Tab-separated table of C-alpha atoms in Angstrom:
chain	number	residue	atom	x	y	z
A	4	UNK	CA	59.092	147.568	80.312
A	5	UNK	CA	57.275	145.502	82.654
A	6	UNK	CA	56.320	142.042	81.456
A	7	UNK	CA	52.402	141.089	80.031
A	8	UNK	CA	49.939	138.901	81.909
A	9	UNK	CA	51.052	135.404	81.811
A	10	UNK	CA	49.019	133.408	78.298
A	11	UNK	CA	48.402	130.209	78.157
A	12	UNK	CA	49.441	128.170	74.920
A	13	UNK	CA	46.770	125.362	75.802
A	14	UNK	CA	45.420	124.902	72.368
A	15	UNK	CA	47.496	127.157	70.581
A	16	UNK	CA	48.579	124.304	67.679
A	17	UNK	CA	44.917	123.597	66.636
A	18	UNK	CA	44.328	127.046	66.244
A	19	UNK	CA	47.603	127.779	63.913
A	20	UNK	CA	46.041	124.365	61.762
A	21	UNK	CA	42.256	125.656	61.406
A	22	UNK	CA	44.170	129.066	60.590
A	23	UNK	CA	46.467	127.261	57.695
A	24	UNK	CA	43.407	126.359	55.888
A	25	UNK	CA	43.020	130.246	54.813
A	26	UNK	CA	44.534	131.074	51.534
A	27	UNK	CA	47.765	132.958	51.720
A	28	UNK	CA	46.472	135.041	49.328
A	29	UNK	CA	44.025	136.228	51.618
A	30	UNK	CA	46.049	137.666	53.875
A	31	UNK	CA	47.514	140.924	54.133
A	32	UNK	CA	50.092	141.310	56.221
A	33	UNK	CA	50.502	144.765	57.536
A	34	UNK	CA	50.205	144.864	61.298
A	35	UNK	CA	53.826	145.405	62.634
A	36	UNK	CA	55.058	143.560	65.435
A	37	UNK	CA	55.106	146.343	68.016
A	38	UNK	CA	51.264	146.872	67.018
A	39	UNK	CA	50.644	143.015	67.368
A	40	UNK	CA	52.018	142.875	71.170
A	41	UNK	CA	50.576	146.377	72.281
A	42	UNK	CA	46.841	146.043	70.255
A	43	UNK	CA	46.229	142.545	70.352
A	44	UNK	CA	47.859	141.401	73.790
A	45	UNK	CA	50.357	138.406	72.294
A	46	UNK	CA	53.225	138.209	73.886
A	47	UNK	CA	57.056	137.658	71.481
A	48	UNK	CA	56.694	134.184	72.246
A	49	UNK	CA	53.060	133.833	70.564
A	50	UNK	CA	54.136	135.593	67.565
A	51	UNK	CA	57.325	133.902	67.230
A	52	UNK	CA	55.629	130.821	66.822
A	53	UNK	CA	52.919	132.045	64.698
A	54	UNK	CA	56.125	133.387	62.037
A	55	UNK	CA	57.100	129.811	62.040
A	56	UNK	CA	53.919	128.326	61.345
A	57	UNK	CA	54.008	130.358	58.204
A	58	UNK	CA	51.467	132.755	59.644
A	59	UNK	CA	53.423	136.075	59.616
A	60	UNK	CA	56.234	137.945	57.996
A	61	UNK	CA	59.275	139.822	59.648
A	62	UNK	CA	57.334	142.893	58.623
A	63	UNK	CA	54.272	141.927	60.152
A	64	UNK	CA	50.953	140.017	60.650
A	65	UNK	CA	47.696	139.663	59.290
A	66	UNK	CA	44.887	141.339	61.201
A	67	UNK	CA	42.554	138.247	61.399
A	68	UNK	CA	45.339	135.512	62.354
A	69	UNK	CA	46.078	137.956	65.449
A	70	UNK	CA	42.685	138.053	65.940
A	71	UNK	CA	41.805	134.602	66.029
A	72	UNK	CA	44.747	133.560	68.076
A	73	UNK	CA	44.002	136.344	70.714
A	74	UNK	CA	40.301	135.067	70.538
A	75	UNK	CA	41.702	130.748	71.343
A	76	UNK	CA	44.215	132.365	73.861
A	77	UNK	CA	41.241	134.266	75.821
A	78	UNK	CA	43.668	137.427	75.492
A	79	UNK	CA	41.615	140.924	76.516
A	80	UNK	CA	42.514	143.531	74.261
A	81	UNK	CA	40.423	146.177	72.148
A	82	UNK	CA	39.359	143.747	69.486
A	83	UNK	CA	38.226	140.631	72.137
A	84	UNK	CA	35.993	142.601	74.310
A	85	UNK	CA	32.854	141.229	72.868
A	86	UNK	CA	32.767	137.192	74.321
A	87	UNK	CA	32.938	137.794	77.397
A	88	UNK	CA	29.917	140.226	77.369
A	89	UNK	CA	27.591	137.821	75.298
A	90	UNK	CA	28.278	134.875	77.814
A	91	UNK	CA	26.778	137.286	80.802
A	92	UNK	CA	24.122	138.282	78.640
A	93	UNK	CA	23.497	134.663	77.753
A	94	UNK	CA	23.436	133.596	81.276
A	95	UNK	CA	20.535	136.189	82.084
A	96	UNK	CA	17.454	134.767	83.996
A	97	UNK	CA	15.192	137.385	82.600
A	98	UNK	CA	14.157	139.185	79.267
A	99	UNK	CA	16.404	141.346	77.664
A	100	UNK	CA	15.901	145.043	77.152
A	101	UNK	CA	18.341	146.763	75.105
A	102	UNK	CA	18.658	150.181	73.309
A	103	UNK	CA	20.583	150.354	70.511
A	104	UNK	CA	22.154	153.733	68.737
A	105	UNK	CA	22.831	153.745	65.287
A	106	UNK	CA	25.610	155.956	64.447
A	107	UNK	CA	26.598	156.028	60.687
A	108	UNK	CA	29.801	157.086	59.363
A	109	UNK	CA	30.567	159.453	56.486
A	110	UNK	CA	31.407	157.371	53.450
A	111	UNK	CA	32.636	160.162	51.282
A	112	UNK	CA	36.225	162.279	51.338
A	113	UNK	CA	36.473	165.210	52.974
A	114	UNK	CA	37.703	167.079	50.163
A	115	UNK	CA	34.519	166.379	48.400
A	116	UNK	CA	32.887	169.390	49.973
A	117	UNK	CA	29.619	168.190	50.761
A	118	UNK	CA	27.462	167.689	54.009
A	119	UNK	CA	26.681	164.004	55.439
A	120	UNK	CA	23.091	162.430	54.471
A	121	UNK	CA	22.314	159.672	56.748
A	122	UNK	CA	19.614	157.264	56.792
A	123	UNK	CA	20.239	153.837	58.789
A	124	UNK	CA	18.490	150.069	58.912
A	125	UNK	CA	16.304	149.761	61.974
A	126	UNK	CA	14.150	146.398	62.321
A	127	UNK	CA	11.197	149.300	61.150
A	128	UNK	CA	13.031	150.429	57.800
A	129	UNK	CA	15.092	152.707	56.856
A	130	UNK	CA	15.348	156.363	59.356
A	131	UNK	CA	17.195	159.490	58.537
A	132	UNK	CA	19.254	160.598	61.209
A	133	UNK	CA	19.227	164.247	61.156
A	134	UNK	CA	21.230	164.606	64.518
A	135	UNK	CA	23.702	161.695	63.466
A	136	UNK	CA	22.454	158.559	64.676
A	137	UNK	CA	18.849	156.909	65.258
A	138	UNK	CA	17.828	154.550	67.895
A	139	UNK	CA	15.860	151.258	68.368
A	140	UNK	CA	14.710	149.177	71.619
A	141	UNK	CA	15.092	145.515	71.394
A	142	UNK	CA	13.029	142.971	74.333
A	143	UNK	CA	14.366	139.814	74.166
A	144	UNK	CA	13.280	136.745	75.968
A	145	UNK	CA	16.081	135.116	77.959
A	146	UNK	CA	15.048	131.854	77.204
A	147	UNK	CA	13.820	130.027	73.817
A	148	UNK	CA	12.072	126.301	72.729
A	149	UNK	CA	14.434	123.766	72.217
A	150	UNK	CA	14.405	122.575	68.791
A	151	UNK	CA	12.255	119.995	66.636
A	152	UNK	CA	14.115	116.700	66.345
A	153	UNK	CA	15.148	117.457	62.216
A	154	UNK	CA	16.166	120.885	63.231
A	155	UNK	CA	18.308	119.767	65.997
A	156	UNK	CA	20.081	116.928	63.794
A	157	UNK	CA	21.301	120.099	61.808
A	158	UNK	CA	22.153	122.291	64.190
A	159	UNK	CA	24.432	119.374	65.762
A	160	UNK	CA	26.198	118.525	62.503
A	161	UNK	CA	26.416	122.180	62.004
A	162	UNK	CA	27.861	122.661	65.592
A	163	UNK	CA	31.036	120.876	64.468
A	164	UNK	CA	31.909	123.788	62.443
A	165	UNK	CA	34.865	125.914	63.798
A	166	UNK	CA	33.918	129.442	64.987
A	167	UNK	CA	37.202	131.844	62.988
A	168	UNK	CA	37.014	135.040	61.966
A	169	UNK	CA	37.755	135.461	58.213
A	170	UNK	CA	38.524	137.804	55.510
A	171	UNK	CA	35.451	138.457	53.418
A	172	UNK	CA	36.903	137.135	50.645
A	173	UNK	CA	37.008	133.501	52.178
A	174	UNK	CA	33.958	134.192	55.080
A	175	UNK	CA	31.492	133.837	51.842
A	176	UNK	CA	32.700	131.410	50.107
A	177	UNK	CA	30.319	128.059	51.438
A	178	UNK	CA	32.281	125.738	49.450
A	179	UNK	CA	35.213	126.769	51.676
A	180	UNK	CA	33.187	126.134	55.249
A	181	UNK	CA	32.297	122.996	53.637
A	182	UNK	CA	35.861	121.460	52.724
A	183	UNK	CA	37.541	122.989	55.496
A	184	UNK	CA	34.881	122.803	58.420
A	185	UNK	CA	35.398	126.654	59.544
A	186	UNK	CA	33.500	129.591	59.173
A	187	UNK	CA	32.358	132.848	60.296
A	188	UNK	CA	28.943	134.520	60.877
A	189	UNK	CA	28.693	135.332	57.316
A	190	UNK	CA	29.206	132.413	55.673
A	191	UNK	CA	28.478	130.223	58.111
A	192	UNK	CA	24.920	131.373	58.537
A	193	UNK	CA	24.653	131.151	54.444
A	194	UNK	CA	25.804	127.715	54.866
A	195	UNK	CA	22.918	127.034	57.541
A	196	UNK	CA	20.516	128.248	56.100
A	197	UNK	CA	21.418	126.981	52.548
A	198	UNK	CA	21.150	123.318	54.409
A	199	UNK	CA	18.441	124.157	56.228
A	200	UNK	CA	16.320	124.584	52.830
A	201	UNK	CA	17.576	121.820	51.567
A	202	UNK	CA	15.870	119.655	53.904
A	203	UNK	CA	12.632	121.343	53.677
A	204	UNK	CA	13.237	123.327	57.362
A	205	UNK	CA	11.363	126.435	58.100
A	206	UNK	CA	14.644	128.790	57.949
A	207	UNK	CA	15.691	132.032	57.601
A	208	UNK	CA	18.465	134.460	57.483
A	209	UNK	CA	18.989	137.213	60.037
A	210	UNK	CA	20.883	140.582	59.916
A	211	UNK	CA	21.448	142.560	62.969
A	212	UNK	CA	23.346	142.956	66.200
A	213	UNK	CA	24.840	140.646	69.276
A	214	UNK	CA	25.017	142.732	71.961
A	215	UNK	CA	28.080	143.432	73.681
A	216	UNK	CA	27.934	146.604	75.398
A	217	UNK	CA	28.719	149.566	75.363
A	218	UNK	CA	28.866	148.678	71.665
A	219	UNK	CA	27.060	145.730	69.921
A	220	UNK	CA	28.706	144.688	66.308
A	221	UNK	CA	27.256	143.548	63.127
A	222	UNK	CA	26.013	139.780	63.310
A	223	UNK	CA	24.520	137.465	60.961
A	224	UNK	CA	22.527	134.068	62.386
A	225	UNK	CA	19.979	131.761	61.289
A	226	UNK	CA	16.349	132.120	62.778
A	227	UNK	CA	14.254	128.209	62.294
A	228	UNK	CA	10.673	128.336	62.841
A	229	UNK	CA	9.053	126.174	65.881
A	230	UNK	CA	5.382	126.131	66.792
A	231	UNK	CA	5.173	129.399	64.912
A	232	UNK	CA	8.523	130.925	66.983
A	233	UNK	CA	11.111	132.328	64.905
A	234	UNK	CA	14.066	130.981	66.906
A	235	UNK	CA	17.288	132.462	66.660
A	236	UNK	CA	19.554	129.726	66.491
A	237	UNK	CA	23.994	130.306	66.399
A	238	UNK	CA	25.568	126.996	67.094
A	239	UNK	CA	28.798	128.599	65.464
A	240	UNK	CA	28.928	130.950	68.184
A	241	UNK	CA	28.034	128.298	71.047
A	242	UNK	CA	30.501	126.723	69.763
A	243	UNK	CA	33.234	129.018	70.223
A	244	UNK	CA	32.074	130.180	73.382
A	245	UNK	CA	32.164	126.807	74.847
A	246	UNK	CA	35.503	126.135	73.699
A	247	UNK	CA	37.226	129.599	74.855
A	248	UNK	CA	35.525	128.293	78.811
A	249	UNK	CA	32.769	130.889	78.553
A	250	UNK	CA	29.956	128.767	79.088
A	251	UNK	CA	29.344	125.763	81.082
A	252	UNK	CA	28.695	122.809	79.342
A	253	UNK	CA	26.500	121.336	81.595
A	254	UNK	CA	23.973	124.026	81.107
A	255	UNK	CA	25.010	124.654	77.423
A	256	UNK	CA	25.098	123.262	73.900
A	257	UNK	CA	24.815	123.921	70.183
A	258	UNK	CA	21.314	123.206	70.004
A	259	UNK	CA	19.994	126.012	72.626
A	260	UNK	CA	19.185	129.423	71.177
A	261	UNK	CA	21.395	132.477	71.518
A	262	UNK	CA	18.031	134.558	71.655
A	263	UNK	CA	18.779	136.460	74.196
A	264	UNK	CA	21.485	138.039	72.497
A	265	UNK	CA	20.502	139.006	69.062
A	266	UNK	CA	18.721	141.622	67.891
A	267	UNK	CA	16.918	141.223	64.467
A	268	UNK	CA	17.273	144.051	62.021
A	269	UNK	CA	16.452	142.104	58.641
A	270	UNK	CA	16.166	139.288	56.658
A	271	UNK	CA	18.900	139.590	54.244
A	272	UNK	CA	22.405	140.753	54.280
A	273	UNK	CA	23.412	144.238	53.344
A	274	UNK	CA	24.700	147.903	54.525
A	275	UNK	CA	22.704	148.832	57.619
A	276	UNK	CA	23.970	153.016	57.112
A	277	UNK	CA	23.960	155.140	53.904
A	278	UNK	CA	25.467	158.580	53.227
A	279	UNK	CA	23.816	159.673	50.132
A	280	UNK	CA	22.936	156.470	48.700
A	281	UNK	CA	26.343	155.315	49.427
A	282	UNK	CA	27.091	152.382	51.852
A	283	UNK	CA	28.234	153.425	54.685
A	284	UNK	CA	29.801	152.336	58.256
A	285	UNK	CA	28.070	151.905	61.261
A	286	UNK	CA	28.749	151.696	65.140
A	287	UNK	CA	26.063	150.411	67.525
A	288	UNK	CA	26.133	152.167	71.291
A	289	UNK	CA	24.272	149.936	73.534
A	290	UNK	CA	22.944	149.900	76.272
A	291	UNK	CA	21.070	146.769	78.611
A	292	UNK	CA	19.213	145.741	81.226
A	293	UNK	CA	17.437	142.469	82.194
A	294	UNK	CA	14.795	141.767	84.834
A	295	UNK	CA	11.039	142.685	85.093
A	296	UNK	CA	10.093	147.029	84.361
A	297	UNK	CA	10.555	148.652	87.648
């Protein structure tokens, strides 16, 4: 077998401490080795060294340590895709026009014997999708006001959070983002917005999608108001993006708005498909373009 692309360890001890701040009980350790080189692009050497830091057993890994380290160690694979596309659509010049298909999953067995009944979140309410799927068109402007002076003091405490994906267990928890200093989208947008309101801000939560095409993922962010703007505001995900060398500093930090990049479905978090009442999965084709309508 022919050996990997070369990976640089450059940083690979602080991300092994943020991730030993995760309960062990969280984790569930069922990605084999073999899986962990082939699907998430770490090489023995990686994983060897995550088994010693107590992050891994000779059976196997857990899917969000992988995940996180591949993230730090700017590995491409199948679950890393995403960054890479939100820093180009970050560095746009223009607006934003995306379309976005909604394709919900069945959520009930097979052997139940019955036919799918979709309906899916769009930023209008909730669609059937009686030929699978339902679509909605996003413009987005590429750029965004800065922030008021209170909003940005937050937004700059905030920023020193550490971007890691988490378990959903943990990712909700706030008084975990708060003693450990890391957080995901889901909590860490909770914890924004719960400080937010707490010093009398104009915030709110948002539900919906960061693009990444061909397919966008589920997002959560925290939209502050400004001059009567709703501003969509991520300094979690700045934050990461600067660190992994995806932005420039010089042109970026955690108080500018990741506008041009999320798409607003609602105000609260929840499913965004059903299948007969039931929640169900969803997967967001995308497709983009920026500049002026030809």
């Amino acid at each position: 077998m022919s050996a990997g692309p070369a990976v640089s360890l450059s940083g690979l001890d602080e991300t092994l401490r943020s991730l030993r701040l995760v309960p062990d009980d969280a984790r569930c350790f069922e990605v084999p080795w073999s899986s962990a080189e082939r699907d998430y692009g770490l090489p023995p050497d990686v994983l060897r060294t995550m088994l010693a830091a107590g992050l891994g057993e000779r059976s196997g890994f857990d899917h969000f340590d992988l995940l996180n380290v591949s993230l730090d160690l700017g590995v491409r694979s199948l679950w890393t895709f995403g960054p890479a596309s939100w820093a180009k659509g970050l560095r746009a010049k223009a607006a934003v026009r995306a379309e976005v298909e909604f394709v919900p999953e069945c959520a009930h067995e097979p052997d139940e014997g019955r036919e799918c009944d979709f309906q899916v979140l769009l930023p209008t309410g909730w669609a059937p999708c009686p030929g699978g799927s339902a679509a909605a068109r996003f413009e987005l402007p590429a750029s965004w006001p800065r922030p008021q002076p209170r909003a940005a003091e937050l937004l700059a405490e905030f920023g020193r959070v550490r971007f890691v994906r988490l378990p959903m267990t943990v990712g909700l928890d706030l008084d975990f983002v708060e003693r450990t200093g890391i957080a995901d989208c889901t909590g860490g947008s909770l914890f924004l917005v719960r400080e937010g309101r707490r010093r009398g801000l104009p915030i709110r939560l948002a539900q919906g999608v960061i693009l990444s095409p061909p397919f966008s993922v589920l997002h959560y962010w925290a939209e502050i108001e400004n001059d009567g703007v709703w501003v969509p505001h991520d300094p979690l995900i700045v934050g990461a993006m600067l660190r992994w060398g995806l932005l420039d500093p010089a042109e970026w930090d955690v108080l500018r708005s990741t506008g041009a990049i999320l798409a607003r479905v609602s105000g609260e978090m929840g499913p965004v498909g059903l299948d007969a009442g039931r929640p169900a999965g969803v997967s967001f084709a995308t497709v983009v373009q920026t500049g002026s309508r030809g």
